[in-house]
Tab-separated table of C-alpha atoms in Angstrom:
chain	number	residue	atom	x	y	z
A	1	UNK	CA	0.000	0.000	0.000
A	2	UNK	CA	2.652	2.422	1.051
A	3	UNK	CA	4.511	1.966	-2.232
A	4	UNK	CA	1.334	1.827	-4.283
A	5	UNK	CA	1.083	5.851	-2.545
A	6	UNK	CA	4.585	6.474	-3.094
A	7	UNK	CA	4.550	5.375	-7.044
A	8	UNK	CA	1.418	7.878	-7.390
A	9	UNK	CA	2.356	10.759	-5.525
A	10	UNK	CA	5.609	10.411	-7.646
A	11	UNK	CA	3.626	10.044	-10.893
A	12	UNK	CA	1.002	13.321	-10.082
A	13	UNK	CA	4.470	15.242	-9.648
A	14	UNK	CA	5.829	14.690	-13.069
A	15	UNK	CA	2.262	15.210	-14.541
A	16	UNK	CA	2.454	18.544	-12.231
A	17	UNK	CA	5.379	18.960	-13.456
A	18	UNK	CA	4.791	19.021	-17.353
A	19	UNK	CA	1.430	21.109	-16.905
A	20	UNK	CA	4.012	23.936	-15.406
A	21	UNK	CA	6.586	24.156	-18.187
A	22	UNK	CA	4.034	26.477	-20.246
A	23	UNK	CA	4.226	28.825	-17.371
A	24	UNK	CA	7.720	28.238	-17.037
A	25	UNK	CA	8.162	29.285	-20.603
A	26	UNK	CA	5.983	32.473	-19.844
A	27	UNK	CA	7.974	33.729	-16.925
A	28	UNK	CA	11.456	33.867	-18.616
A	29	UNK	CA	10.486	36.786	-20.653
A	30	UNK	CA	8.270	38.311	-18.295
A	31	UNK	CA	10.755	41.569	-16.871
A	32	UNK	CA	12.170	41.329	-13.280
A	33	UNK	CA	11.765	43.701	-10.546
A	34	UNK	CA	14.970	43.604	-8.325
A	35	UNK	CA	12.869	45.259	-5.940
A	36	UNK	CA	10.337	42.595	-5.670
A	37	UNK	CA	10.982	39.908	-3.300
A	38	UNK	CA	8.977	36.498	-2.425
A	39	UNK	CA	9.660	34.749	0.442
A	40	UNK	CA	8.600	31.176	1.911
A	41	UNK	CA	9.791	28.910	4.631
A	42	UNK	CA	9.147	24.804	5.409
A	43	UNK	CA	7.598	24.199	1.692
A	44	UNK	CA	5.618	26.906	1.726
A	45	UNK	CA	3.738	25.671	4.983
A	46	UNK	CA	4.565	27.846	8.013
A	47	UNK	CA	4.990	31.533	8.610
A	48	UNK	CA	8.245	31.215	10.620
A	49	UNK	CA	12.429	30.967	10.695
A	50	UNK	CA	14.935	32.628	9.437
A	51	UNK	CA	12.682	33.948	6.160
A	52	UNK	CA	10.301	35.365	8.655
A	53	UNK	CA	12.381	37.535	10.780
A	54	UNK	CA	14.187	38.690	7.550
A	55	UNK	CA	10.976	39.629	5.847
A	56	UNK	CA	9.752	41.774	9.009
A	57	UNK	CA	12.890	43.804	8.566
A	58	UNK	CA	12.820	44.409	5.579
A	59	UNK	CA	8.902	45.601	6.132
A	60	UNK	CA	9.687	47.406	8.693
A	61	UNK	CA	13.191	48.975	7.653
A	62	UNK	CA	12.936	49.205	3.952
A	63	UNK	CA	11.171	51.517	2.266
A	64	UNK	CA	12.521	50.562	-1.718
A	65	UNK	CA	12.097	46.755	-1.108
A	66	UNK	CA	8.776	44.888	-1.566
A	67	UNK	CA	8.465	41.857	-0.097
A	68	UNK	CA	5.955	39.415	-0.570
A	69	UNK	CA	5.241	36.417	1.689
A	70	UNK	CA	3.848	33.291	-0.474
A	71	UNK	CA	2.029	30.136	1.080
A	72	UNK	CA	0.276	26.927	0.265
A	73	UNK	CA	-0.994	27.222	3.771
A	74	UNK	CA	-4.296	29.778	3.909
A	75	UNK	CA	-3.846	29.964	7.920
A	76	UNK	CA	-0.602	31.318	7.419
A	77	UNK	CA	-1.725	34.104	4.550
A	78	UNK	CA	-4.443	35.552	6.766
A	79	UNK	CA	-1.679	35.415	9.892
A	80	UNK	CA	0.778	37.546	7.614
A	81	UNK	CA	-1.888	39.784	6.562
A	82	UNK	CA	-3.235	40.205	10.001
A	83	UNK	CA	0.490	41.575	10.863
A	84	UNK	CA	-0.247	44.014	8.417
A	85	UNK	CA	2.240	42.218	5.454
A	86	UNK	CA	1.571	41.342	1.840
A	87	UNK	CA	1.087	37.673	1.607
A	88	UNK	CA	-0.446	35.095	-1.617
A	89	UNK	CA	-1.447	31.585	-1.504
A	90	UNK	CA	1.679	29.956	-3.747
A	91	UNK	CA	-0.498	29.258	-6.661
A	92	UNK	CA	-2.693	31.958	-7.278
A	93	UNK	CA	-2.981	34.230	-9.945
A	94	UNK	CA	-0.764	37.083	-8.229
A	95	UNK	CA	1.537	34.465	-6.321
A	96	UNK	CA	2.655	33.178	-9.718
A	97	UNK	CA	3.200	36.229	-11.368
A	98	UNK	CA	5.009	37.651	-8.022
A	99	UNK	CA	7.078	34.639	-8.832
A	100	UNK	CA	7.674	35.109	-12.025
A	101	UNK	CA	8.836	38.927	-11.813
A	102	UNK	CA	10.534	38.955	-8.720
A	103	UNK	CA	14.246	39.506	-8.319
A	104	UNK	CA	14.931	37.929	-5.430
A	105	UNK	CA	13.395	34.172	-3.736
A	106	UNK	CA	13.809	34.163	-0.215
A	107	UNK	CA	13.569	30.390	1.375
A	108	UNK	CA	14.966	28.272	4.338
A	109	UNK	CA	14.539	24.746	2.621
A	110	UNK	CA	13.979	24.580	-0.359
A	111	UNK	CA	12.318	26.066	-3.889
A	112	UNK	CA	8.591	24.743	-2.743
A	113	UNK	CA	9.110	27.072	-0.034
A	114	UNK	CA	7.923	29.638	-2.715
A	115	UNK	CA	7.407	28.186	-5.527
A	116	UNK	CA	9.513	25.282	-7.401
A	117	UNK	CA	8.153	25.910	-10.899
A	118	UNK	CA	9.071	29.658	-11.405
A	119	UNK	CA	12.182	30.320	-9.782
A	120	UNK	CA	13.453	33.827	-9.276
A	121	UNK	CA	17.284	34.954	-10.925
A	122	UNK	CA	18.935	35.425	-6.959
A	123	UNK	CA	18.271	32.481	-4.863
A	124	UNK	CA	19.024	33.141	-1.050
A	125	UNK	CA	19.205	30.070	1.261
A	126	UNK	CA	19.272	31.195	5.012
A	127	UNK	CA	18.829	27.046	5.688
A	128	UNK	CA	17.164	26.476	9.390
A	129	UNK	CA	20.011	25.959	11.613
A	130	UNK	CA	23.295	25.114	12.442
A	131	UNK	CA	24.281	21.852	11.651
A	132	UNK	CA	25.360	18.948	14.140
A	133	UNK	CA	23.618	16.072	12.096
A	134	UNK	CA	24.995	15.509	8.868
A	135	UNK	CA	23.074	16.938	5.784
A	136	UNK	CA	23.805	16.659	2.367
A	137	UNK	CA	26.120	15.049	0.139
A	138	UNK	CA	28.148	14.402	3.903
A	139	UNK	CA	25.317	12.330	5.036
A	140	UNK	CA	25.669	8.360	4.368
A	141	UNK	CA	21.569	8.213	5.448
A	142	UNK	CA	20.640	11.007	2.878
A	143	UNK	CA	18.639	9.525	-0.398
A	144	UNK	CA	19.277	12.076	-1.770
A	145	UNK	CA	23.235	12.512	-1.200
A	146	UNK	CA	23.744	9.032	-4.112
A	147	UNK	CA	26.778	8.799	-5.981
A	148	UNK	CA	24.199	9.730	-9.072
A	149	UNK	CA	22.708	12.793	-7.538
A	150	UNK	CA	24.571	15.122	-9.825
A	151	UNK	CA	23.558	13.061	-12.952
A	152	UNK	CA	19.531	12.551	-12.089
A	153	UNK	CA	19.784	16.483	-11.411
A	154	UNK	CA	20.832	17.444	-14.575
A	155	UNK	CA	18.481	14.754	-16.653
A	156	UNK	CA	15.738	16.349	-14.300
A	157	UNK	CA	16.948	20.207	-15.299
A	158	UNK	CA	16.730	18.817	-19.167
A	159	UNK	CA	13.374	17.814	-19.241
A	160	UNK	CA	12.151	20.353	-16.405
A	161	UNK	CA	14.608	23.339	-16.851
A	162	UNK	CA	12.787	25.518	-13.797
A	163	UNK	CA	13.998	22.322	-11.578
A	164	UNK	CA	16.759	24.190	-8.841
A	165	UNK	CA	18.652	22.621	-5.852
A	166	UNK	CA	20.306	23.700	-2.782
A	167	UNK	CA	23.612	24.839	-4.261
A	168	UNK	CA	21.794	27.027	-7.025
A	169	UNK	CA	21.274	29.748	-4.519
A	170	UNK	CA	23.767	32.520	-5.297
A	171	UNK	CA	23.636	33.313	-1.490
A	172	UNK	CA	23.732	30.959	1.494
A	173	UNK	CA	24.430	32.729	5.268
A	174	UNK	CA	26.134	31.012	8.438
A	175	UNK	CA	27.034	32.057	11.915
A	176	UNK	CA	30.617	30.768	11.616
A	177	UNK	CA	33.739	29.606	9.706
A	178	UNK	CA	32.352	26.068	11.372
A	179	UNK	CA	29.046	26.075	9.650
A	180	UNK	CA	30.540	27.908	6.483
A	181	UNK	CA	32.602	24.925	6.107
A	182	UNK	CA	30.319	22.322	6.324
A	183	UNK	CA	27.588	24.005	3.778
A	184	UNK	CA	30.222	23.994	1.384
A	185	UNK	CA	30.873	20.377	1.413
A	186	UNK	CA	27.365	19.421	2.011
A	187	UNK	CA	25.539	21.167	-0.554
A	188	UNK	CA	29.068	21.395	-3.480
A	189	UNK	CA	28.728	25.174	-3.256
A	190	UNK	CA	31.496	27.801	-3.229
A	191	UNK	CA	32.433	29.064	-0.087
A	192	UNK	CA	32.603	32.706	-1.927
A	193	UNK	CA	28.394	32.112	-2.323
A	194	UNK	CA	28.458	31.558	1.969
A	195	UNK	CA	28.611	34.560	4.004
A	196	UNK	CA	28.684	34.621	7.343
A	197	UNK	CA	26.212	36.924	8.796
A	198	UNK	CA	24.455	35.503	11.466
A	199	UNK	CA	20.672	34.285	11.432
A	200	UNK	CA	18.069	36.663	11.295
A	201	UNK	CA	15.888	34.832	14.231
A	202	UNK	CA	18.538	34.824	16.231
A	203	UNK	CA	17.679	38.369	16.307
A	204	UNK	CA	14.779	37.868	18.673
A	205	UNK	CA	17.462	37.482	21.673
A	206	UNK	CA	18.484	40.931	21.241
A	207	UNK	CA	15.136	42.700	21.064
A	208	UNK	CA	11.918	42.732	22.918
A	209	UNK	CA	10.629	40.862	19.308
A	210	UNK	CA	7.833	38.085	21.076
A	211	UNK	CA	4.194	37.632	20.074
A	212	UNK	CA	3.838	34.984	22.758
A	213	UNK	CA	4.672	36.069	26.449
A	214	UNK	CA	5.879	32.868	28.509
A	215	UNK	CA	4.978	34.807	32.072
A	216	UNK	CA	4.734	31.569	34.297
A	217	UNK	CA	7.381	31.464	37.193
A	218	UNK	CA	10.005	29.425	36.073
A	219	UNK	CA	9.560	27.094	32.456
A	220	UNK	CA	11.412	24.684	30.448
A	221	UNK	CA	11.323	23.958	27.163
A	222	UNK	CA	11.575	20.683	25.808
A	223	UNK	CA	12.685	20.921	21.989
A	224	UNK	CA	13.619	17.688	20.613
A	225	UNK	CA	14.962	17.018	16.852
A	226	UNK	CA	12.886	15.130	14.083
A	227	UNK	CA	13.857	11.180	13.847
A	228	UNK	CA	13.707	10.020	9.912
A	229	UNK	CA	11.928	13.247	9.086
A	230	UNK	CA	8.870	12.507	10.995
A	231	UNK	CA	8.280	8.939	10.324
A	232	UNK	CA	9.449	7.581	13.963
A	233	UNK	CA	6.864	8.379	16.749
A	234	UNK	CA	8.934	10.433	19.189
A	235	UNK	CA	5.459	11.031	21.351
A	236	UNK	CA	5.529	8.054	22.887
A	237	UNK	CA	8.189	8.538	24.806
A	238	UNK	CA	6.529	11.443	26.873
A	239	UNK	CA	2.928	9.958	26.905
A	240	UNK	CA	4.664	6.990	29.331
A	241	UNK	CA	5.950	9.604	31.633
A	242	UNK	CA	3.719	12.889	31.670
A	243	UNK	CA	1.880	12.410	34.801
A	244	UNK	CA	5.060	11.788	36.568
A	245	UNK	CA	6.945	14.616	35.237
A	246	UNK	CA	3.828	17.029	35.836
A	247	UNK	CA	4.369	15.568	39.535
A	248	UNK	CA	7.895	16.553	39.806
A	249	UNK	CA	6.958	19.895	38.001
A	250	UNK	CA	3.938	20.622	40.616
A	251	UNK	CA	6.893	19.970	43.682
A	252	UNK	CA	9.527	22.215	41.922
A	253	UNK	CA	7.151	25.165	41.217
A	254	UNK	CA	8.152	24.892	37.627
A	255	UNK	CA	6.442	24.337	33.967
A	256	UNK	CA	7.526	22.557	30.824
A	257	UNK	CA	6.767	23.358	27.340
A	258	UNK	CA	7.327	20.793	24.451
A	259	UNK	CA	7.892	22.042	21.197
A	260	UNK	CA	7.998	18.674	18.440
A	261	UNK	CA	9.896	19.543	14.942
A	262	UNK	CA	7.613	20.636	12.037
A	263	UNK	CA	8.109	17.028	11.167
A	264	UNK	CA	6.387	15.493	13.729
A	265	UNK	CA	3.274	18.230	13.760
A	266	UNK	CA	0.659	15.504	13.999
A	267	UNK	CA	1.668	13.747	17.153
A	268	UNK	CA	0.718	16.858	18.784
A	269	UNK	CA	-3.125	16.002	19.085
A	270	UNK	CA	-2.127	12.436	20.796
A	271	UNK	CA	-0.058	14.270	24.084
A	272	UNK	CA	-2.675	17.103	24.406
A	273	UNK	CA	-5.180	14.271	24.179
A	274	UNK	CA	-3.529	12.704	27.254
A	275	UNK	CA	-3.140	15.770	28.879
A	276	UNK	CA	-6.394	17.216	28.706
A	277	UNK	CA	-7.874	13.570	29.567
A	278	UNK	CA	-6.079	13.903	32.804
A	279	UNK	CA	-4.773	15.907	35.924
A	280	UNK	CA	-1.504	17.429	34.385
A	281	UNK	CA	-1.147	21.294	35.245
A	282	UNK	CA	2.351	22.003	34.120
A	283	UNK	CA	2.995	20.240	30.880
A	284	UNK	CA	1.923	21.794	27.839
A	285	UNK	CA	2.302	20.808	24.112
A	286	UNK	CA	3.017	23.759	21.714
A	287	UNK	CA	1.278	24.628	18.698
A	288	UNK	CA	2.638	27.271	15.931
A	289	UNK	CA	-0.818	29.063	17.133
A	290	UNK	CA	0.175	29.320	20.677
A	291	UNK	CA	3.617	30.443	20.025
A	292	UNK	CA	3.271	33.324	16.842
A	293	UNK	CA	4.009	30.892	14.433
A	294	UNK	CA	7.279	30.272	15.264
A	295	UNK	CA	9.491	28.948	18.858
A	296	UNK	CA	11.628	32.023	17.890
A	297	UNK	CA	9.494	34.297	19.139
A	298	UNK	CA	9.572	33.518	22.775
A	299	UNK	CA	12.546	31.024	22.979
A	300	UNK	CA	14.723	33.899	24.615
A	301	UNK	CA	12.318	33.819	27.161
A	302	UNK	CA	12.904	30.368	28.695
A	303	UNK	CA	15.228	29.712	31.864
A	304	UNK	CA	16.045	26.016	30.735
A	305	UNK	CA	16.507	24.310	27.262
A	306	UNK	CA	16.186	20.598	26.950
A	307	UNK	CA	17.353	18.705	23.264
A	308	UNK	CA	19.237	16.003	22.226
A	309	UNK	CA	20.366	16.702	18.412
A	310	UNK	CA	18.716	19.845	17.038
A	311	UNK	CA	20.487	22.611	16.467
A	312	UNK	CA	18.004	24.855	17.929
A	313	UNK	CA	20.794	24.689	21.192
A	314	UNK	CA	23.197	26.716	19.109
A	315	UNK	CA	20.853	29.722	18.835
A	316	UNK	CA	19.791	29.077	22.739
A	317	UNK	CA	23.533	29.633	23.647
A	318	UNK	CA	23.302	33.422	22.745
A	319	UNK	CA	21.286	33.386	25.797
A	320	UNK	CA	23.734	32.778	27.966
A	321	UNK	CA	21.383	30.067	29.963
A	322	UNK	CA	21.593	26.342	30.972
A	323	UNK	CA	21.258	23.491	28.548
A	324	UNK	CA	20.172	19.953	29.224
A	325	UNK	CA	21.074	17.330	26.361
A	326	UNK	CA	18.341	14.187	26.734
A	327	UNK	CA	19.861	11.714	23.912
A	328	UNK	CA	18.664	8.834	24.756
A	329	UNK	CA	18.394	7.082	21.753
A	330	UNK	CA	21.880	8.108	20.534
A	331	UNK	CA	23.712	4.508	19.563
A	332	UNK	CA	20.447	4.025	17.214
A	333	UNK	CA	20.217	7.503	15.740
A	334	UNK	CA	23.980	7.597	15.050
A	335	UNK	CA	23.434	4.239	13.374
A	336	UNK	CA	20.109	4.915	11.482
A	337	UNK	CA	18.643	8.194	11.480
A	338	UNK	CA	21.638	10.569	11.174
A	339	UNK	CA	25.637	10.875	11.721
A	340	UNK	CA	26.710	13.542	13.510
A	341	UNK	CA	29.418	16.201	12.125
A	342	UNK	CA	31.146	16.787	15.913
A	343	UNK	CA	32.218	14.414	18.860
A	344	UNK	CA	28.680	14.630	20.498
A	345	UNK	CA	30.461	15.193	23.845
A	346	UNK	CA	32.919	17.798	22.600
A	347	UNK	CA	29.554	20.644	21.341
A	348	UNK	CA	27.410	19.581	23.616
A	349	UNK	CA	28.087	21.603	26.560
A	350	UNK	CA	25.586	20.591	29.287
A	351	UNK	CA	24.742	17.451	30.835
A	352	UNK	CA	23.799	14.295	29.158
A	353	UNK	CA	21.278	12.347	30.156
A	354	UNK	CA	19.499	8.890	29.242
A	355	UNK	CA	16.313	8.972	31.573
A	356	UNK	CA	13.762	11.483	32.858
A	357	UNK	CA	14.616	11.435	36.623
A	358	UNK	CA	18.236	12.337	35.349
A	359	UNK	CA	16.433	15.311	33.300
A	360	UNK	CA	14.721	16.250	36.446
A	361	UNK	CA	17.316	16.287	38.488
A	362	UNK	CA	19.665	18.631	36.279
A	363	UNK	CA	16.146	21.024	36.162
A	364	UNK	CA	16.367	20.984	39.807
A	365	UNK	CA	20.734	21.814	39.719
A	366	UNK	CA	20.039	24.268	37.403
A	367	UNK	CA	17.435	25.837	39.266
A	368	UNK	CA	19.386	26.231	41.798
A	369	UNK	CA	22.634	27.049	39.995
A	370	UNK	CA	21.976	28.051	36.393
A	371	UNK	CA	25.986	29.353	36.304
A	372	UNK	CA	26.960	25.341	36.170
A	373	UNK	CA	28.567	24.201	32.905
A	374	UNK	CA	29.102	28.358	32.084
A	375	UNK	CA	32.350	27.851	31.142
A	376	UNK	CA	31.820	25.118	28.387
A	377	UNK	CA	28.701	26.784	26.983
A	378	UNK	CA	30.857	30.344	26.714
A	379	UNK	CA	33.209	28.233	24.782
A	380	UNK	CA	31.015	26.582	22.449
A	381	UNK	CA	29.657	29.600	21.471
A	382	UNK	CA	32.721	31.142	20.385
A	383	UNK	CA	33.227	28.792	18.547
A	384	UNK	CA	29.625	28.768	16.707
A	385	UNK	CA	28.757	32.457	16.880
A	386	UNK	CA	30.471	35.223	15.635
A	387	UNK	CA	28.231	37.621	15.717
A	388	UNK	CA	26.042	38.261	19.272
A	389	UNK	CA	24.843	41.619	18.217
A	390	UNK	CA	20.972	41.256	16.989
A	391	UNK	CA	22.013	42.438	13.691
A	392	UNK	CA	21.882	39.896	11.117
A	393	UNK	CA	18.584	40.438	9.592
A	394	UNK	CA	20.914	43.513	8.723
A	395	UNK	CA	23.787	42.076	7.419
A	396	UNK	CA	21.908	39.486	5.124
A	397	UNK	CA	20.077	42.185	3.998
A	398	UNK	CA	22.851	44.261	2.875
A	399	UNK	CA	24.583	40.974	1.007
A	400	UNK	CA	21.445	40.555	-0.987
A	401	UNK	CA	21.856	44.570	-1.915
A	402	UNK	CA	25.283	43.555	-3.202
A	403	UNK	CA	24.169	40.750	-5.214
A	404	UNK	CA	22.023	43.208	-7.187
């Protein structure tokens, strides 16, 4: 059955695809507006990263740029429009021809962040975070990393010539020579197309920039990474354990927030189904809706981060607080899900642990001592962050101005 899906959802893309070329044809003589600039983030499903906070600047401190937010999501359109931004569904009439006449494509993923049929002439990748798993042509587990990659790409570009990949984009941004490095070798491009700027939503940590205010006493957040890109369910190991952690939580005077990866967005509904059947006061599950669309917006505001391979713990180190590594599955991830670029011990500067009580009782250290493991974070950063300024949405701005 599941290949029976796979071989039509593959076959509805090329037929997709060949409908498209027409329009294809009709946007390479339509004129370009350097001015005009689409962006999209997470195949053109959330409102949110790096694209985001980039596109608010520019609204906000650009008065010769337009920039246009596109979406296959219609939640998201009226949420950007509601913020008082110019946003399209992907496929509409104007999204399209914004497409087709814009400059500049802004995305974090991908083309179908915007749109994959009508790409514009500058392609800027800010990418979504630092990397400690291994992405790309380094990853041994990526599909899409085969020895033939470079071959299927350019049949694919012959028969579908608006087809464009990662290392297309004339402009990629990192935080540091580290991360500069490994986007090079990951994605084949030239380290002259990677500039190291800084990410825009790492902005947020500088700024009073929340839509969200996290105004209980003292909360944790609980951000673990995706496992095979959403097809391992990564719920189940909380739904054993919630009542017992909300117990701990309710003797500590403290909350926890989990935030899942946009991969795993439908597991959501089974742990707030567990905790609204029961008693559990201090555990909540996060939805984009509760948050502004995007952790970003309020992660500066959390005392505690807990994670095991996401890089969302590089950004958290700008703030200077504690961080408490959970990975408890690490022999099988390393094995099957994803190598890792880094000694795990070596960039991970917090305590590890492999079971909840040991996660409590670092909450409860840290509580009481959030300077503990200061040192080793300081370090880390250093070494991952050049910039700690709030300025990036800034400096990525002013590459893009040179690229015109």
């Amino acid at each position: 059955m599941d290949f029976v899906k796979f071989a039509f959802s593959r076959l509805w893309r090329c037929i997709v695809h060949l409908l498209m070329l027409p329009v294809y044809g009709l946007s390479r003589i339509l004129p370009k507006d350097n001015n005009l600039w689409v962006f999209g983030a997470w195949f053109g499903d959330k409102y949110g990263d790096n694209p985001r906070f980039l596109f608010e600047y520019i609204n906000q401190y650009s008065q010769d740029i337009r920039p246009v937010w596109l979406s296959r999501n219609r939640k998201v359109i009226k949420t950007v429009r509601q913020l008082g931004y110019e946003a399209y569904y992907t496929y509409s009439i104007r999204g399209i021809s914004y497409s087709a006449m814009s400059g500049v494509c802004v995305v974090n993923v991908g083309m179908r962040d915007v749109n994959e049929f009508v790409p514009s002439p500058i392609i800027v990748n800010l990418w979504h975070g630092v990397p400690l798993k291994k992405i790309g042509y380094d990853s041994l587990t990526d599909t899409n990393a085969t020895p033939h990659r470079n071959l299927r790409k350019e049949v694919l570009k012959m028969i579908f010539p608006f087809r464009r990949y990662t290392e297309d984009a004339r402009l990629m941004i990192a935080c540091s020579e580290e991360d500069r490095g490994t986007f090079s070798t990951a994605f084949g491009m030239p380290m002259e197309n990677i500039k190291i700027t800084g990410y825009p939503r790492n902005d947020s940590f500088f700024t009073d920039y929340n839509y969200t205010e996290v105004t209980r006493e003292f909360v944790v957040l609980y951000a673990p990474t995706h496992r095979k890109e959403g097809k391992t369910n990564i719920a189940q190991i909380l739904v054993e354990v919630l009542c017992e952690l909300d117990e701990y939580l309710r003797a500590n005077n403290a909350c926890l927030d989990i935030k899942l990866h946009y991969y795993h967005g439908k597991e959501i509904r089974s742990i707030n189904g567990m905790i609204a059947g029961g008693e559990i006061e201090r555990i909540r599950v996060l939805d984009d809706s509760d948050i502004g669309g995007d952790i970003y917006n309020v992660l500066g505001k959390y005392d505690i981060l807990i994670t095991d391979y996401s890089s969302i713990y590089f950004d958290y180190l700008l703030t200077d607080r504690p961080v408490i590594f959970f990975p408890f599955d690490y022999e099988e991830y390393v094995a099957y899900d994803r190598d890792l670029y880094y000694d795990y011990d070596l960039v991970t500067p917090g305590p590890k642990c492999k079971t909840w009580d040991e996660v409590c009782e670092w909450i409860t250290r840290f509580k009481e001592d959030p300077s503990l493991y200061k040192d080793e974070r300081a370090k880390t950063k250093e070494k991952f962050h050049v910039y700690k300024d709030g300025n990036s949405s800034k400096r990525v701005f002013e590459e893009i101005i040179r690229l015109l």
